Coordinates of C-alpha atoms in Angstrom, one line a residue:
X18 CA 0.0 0.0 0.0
X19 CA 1.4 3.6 -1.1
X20 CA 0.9 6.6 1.1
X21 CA 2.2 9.5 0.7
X22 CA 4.6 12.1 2.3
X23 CA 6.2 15.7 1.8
X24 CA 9.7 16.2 1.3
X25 CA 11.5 19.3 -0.4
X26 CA 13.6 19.0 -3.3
X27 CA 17.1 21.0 -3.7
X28 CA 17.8 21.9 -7.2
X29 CA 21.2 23.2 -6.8
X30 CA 22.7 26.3 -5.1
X31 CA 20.6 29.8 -5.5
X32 CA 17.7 27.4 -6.4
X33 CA 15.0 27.5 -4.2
X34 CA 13.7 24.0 -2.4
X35 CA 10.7 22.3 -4.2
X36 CA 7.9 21.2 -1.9
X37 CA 6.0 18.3 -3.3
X38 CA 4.9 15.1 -2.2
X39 CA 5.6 11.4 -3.2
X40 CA 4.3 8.4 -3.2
X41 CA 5.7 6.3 -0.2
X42 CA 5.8 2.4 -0.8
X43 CA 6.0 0.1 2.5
X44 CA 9.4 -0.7 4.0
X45 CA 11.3 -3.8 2.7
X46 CA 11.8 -6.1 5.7
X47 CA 15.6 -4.6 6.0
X48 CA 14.3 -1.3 5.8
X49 CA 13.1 1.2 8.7
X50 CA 10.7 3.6 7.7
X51 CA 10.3 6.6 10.0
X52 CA 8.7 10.1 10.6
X53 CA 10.7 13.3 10.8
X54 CA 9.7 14.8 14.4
X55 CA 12.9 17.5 13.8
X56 CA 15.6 17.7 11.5
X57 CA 18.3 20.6 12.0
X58 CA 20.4 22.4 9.5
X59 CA 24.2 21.4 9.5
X60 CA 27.1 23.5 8.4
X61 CA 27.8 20.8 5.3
X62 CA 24.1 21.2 4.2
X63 CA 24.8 25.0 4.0
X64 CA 27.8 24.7 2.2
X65 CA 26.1 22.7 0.0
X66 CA 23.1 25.5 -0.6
X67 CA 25.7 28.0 -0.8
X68 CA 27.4 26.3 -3.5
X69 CA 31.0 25.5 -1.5
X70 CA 30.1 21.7 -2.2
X71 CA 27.8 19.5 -4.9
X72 CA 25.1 17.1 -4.1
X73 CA 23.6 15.0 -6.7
X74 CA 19.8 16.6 -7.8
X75 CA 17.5 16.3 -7.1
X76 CA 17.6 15.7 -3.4
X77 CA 16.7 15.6 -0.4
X78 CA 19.1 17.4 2.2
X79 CA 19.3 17.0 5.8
X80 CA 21.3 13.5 8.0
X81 CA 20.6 15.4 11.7
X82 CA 17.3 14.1 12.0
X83 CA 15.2 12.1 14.9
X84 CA 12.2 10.5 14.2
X85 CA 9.8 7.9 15.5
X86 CA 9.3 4.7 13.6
X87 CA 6.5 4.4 11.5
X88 CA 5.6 0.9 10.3
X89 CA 6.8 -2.2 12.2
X90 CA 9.7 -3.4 11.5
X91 CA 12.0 -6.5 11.3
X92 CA 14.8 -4.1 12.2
X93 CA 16.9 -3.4 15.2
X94 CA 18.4 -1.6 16.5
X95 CA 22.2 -0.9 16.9
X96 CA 22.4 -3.1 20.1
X97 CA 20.9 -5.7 18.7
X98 CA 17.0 -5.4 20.2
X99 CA 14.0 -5.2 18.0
X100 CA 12.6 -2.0 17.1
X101 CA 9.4 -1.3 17.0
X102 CA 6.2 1.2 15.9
X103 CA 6.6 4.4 18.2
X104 CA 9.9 4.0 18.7
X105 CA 12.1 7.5 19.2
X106 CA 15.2 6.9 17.2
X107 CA 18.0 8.5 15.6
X108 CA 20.6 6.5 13.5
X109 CA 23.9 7.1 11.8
X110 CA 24.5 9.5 9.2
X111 CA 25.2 6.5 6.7
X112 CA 24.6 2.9 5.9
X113 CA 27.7 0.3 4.7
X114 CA 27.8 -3.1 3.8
X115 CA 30.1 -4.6 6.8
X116 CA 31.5 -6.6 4.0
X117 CA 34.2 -4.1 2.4
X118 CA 37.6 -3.9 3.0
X119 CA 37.4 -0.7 4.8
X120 CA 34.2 -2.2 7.2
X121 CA 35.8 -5.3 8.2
X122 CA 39.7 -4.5 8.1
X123 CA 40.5 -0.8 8.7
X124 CA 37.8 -0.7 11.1
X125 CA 36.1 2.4 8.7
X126 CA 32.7 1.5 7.9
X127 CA 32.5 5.4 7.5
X128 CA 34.5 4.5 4.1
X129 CA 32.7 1.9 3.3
X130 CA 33.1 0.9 -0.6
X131 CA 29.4 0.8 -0.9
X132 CA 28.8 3.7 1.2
X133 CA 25.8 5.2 1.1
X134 CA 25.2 8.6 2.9
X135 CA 21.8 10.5 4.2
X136 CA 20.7 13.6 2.8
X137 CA 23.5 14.1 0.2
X138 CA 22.4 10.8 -2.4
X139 CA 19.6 11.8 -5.5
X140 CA 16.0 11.7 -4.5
X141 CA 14.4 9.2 -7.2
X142 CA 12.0 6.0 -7.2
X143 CA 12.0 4.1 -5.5
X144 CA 14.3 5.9 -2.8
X145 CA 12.5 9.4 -2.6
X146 CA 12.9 9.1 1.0
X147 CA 16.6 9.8 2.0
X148 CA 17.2 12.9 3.3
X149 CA 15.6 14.5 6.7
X150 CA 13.9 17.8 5.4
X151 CA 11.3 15.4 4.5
X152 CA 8.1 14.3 6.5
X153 CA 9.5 10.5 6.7
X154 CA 12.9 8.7 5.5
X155 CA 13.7 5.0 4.9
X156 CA 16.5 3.8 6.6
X157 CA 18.2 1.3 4.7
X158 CA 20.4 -1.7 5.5
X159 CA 23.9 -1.1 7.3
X160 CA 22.1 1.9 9.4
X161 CA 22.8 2.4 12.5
X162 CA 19.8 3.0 14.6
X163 CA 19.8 3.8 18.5
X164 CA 16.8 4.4 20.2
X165 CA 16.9 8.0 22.0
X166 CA 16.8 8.1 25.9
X167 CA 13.2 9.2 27.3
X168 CA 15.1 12.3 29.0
X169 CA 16.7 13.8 25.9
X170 CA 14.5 15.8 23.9
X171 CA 14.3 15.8 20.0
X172 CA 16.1 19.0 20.4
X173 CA 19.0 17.6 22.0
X174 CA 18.9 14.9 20.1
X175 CA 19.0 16.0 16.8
X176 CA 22.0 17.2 16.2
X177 CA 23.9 14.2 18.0
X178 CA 24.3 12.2 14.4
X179 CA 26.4 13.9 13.1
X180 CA 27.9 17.2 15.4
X181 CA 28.7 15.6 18.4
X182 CA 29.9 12.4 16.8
X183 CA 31.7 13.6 14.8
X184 CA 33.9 14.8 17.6
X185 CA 33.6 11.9 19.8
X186 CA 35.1 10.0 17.2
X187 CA 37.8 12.1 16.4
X188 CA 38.8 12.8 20.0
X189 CA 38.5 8.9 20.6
X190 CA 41.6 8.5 17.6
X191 CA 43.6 10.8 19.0
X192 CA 42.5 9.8 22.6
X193 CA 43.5 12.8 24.7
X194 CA 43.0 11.9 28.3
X195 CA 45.4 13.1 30.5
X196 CA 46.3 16.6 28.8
X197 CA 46.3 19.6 30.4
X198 CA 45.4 22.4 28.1
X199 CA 43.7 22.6 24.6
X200 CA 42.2 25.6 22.3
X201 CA 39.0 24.9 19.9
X202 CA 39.1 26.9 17.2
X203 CA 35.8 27.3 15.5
X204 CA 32.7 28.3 18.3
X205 CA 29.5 26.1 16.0
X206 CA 28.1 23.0 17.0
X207 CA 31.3 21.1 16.8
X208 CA 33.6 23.6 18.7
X209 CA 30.6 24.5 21.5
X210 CA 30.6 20.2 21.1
X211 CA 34.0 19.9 21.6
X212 CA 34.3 21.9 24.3
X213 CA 32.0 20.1 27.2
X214 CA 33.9 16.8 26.0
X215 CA 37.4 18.2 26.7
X216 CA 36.5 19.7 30.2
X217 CA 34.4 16.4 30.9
X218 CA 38.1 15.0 30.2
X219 CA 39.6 16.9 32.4
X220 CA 41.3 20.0 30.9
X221 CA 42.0 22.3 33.2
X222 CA 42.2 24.5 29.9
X223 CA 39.4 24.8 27.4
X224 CA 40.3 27.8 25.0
X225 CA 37.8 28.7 22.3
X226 CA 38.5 30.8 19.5
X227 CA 35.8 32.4 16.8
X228 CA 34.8 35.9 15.1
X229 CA 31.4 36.1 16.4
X230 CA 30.8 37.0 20.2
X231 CA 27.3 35.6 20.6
X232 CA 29.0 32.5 20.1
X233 CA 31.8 32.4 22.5
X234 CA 29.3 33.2 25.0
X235 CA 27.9 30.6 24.4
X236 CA 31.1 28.3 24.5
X237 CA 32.0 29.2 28.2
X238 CA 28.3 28.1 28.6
X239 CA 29.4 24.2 27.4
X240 CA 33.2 24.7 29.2
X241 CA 35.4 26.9 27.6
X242 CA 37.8 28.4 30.2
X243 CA 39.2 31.0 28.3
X244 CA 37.8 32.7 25.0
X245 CA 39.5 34.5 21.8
X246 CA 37.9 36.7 19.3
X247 CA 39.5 36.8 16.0
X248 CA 37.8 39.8 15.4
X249 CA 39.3 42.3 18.1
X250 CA 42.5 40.0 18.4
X251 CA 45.0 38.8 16.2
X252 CA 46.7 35.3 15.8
X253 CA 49.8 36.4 17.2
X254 CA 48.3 38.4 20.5
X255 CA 46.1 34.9 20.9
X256 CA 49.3 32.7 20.6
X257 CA 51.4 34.8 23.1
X258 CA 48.5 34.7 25.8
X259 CA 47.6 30.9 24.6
X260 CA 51.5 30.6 26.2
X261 CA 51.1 32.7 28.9
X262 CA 48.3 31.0 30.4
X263 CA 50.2 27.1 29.8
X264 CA 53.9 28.2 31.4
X265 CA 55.7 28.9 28.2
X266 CA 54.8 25.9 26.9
X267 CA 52.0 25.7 24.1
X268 CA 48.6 24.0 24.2
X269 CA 48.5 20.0 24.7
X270 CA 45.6 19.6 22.4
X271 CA 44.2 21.6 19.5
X272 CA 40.8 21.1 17.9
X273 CA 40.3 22.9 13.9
X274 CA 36.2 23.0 13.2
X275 CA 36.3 26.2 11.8
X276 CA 37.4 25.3 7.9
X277 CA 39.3 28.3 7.9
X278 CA 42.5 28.5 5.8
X279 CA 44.0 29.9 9.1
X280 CA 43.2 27.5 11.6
X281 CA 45.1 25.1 10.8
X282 CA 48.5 27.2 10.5
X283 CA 47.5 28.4 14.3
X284 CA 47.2 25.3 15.3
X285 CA 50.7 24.5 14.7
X286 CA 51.9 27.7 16.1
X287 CA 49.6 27.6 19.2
X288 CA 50.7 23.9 20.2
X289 CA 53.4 22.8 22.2
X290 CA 56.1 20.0 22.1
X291 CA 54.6 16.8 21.4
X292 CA 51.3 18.4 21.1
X293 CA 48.3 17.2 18.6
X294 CA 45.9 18.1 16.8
X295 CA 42.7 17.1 15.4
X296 CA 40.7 18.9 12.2
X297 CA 37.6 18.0 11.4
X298 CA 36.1 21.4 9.8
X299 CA 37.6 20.4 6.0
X300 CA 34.3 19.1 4.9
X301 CA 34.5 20.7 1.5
X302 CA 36.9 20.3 -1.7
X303 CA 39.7 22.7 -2.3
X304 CA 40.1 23.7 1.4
X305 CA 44.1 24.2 0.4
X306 CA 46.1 25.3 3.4
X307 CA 50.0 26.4 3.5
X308 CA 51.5 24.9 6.3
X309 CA 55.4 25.7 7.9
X310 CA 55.9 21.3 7.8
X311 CA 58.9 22.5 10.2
X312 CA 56.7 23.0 13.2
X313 CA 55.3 19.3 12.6
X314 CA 58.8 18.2 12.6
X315 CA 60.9 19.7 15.5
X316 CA 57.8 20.0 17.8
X317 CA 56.8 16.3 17.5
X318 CA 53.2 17.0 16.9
X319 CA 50.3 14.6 15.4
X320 CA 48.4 16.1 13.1
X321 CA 45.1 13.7 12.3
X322 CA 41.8 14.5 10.4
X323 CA 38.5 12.6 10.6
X324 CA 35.6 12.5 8.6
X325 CA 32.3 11.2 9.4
X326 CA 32.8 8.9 12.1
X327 CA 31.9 5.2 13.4
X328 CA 28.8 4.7 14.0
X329 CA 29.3 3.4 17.7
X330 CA 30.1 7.1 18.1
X331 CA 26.6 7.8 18.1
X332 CA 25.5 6.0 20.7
X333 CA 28.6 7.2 22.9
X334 CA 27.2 10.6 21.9
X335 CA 23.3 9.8 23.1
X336 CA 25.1 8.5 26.5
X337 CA 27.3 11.8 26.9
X338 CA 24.6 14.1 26.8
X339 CA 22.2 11.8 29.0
X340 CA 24.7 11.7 31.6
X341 CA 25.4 16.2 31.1
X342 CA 22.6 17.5 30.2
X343 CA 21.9 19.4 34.0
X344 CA 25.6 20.5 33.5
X345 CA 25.0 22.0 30.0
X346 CA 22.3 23.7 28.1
X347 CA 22.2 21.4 25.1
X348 CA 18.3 22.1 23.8
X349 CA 19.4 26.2 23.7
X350 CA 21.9 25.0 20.8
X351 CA 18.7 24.8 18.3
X352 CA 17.7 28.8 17.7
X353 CA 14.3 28.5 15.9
X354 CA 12.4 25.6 14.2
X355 CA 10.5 26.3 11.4
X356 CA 7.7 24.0 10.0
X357 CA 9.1 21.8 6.6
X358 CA 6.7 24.5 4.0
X359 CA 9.5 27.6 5.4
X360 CA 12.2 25.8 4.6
X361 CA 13.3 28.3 2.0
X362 CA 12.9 30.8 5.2
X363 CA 15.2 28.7 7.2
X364 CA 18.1 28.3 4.9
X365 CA 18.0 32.2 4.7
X366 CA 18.0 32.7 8.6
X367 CA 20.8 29.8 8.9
X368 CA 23.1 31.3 6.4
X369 CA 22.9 34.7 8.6
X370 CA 25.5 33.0 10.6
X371 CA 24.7 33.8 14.5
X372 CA 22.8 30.7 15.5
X373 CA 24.4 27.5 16.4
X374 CA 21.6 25.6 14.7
X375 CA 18.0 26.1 13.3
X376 CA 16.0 23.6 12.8
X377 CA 13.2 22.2 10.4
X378 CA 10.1 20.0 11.8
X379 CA 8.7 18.4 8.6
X380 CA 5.8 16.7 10.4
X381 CA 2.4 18.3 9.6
X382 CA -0.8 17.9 10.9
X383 CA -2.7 14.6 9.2
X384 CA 0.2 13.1 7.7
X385 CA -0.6 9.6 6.5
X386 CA 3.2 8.8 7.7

């Protein structure tokens, strides 16, 4: 039996989104079908609107997305228990094969040969459902699906699949327990993100760097110790108190989420000996950065990137904010929400810049989803 659902189509950058509805065919029995309670906009799917990246078209953006299943379902869920009707869920921002080279032996199903990614794949029959500025999506085989704690909201929630993830699963590579000091440079999701993890670590010194004020307030809202503003500061004046406050030494830990060229050069300057540093804000093609290799060199440092992440970092990411959410003020993090028909409206406020995220509920009244 068809039903059918509204989802809105991108056409390409300076395009605006297409509402229309499709026809919605029933699960396969691998298949998860659920309903979009809240979807947020990420940085990517801005790049992507603003032309920085390409996505195949027509499609269906959005991968940070909760939702409740909406058929029953042979599925479970990432723990291995069965899923069921009404279920709250969130899942991993892609699906792999667990066959590939790069599932099985490198331990990177986020690479997987077969990989097949929400909310940036071409919205066509029978898959018109892929993306989370949609009413429902169908969650394929090789998804990751966790069921979301009764005492998180959908608005903490949402962003979990693919924000604070992402950083779990970079900081568990690099592994920095123990360190002293770090700087974040970049105050969005990921940076605000990465701050509460490092002082739930235990760094005495959380230093975030950015060019908008409203968002390094809110940083020392999730941890940050100390904050820089590129705006009224320059690199050098940030290094030389970055030293000051760590004895002469240089940061233990650096974290780049900004994407800018800079970041990663201040990185190298801002780090001490046998310091590392993780960059995760390269998320678009071209991002070429000129680099002094000498620092890398004669200060010992580890330089690492990470893109996407394993999906077990999701549910590390669902536990992390169960067990702080008194400590930090995760739902503020969503702005506004705006029903799925003002999406065009949404973009618009998004790309304005001074909210950490605004978010989209596609689920309208009398839905057949």
């Amino acid at each position: 039996m068809h039903q059918r659902a509204s989802i809105s189509l991108f056409h390409g950058a300076g395009q605006p989104f297409e509402l229309c509805e499709r026809n919605v065919a029933a699960p396969d029995a691998e298949e998860a079908l659920v309903r979009v309670s809240l979807a947020t906009i990420c940085g990517s799917d801005l790049h992507t609107f603003a032309g920085r990246r390409t996505a195949p078209t027509p499609c269906v953006l959005g991968h940070e997305a909760v939702g409740r299943i909406a058929a029953p379902t042979k599925v479970r869920d990432a723990y291995g228990k069965p899923l069921h009707e009404g279920d709250r869920v969130t899942w991993s921002i892609m699906a792999a094969c667990d066959a590939c080279e790069y599932c099985n032996e490198r331990n990177l199903p986020q690479k997987c040969e077969r990989l097949f990614k929400y909310g940036h794949a071409q919205s066509v029959a029978p898959h018109f459902l892929n993306g989370g500025f949609a009413e429902g999506i169908c969650l394929r085989p090789g998804t990751a699906i966790y069921r979301i704690p009764d005492t998180v909201s959908d608005l903490e929630a949402a962003p979990l699949n693919c924000a604070l993830s992402t950083v779990l699963g970079g900081l568990a590579i690099l592994d920095p327990t123990g360190k002293y000091s770090a700087v974040v440079q970049g105050a969005g999701m990921l940076g605000i993100y990465a701050a509460c993890c490092l002082r739930e670590r235990g760094f005495e010194i959380v230093a975030c760097v950015d060019r908008v004020a409203e968002r390094l307030r809110i940083a020392e809202a999730f941890g940050a110790t100390h904050t820089f503003n590129l705006s009224e500061d320059s690199a050098t004046e940030i290094g030389e108190a970055l030293y000051d406050l760590t004895n002469g030494r240089g940061v233990d830990f650096a974290v780049e989420v900004s994407g800018a060229a800079a970041a990663l050069v201040n990185s190298l300057d801002w780090l001490g000996v046998g310091g590392n540093c993780l960059t995760l804000g390269y998320v678009f093609p071209n991002a070429d950065v000129t680099v002094d290799a000498h620092k890398i060199v004669t200060k010992c440092l580890t330089v690492r990137g990470n893109h996407n992440y394993h999906p077990s970092a999701l549910g590390d990411a669902l536990r992390f904010v169960e067990m702080t959410r008194e400590r930090y003020p995760f739902k503020e993090l969503v702005g506004e929400v705006y029903p799925l028909e003002e999406i065009n409206a949404a973009f618009n406020r998004a790309m304005q810049g001074d909210l950490i995220r605004v978010g989209i509920n596609p689920t309208s009244e009398g839905s057949l989803l």
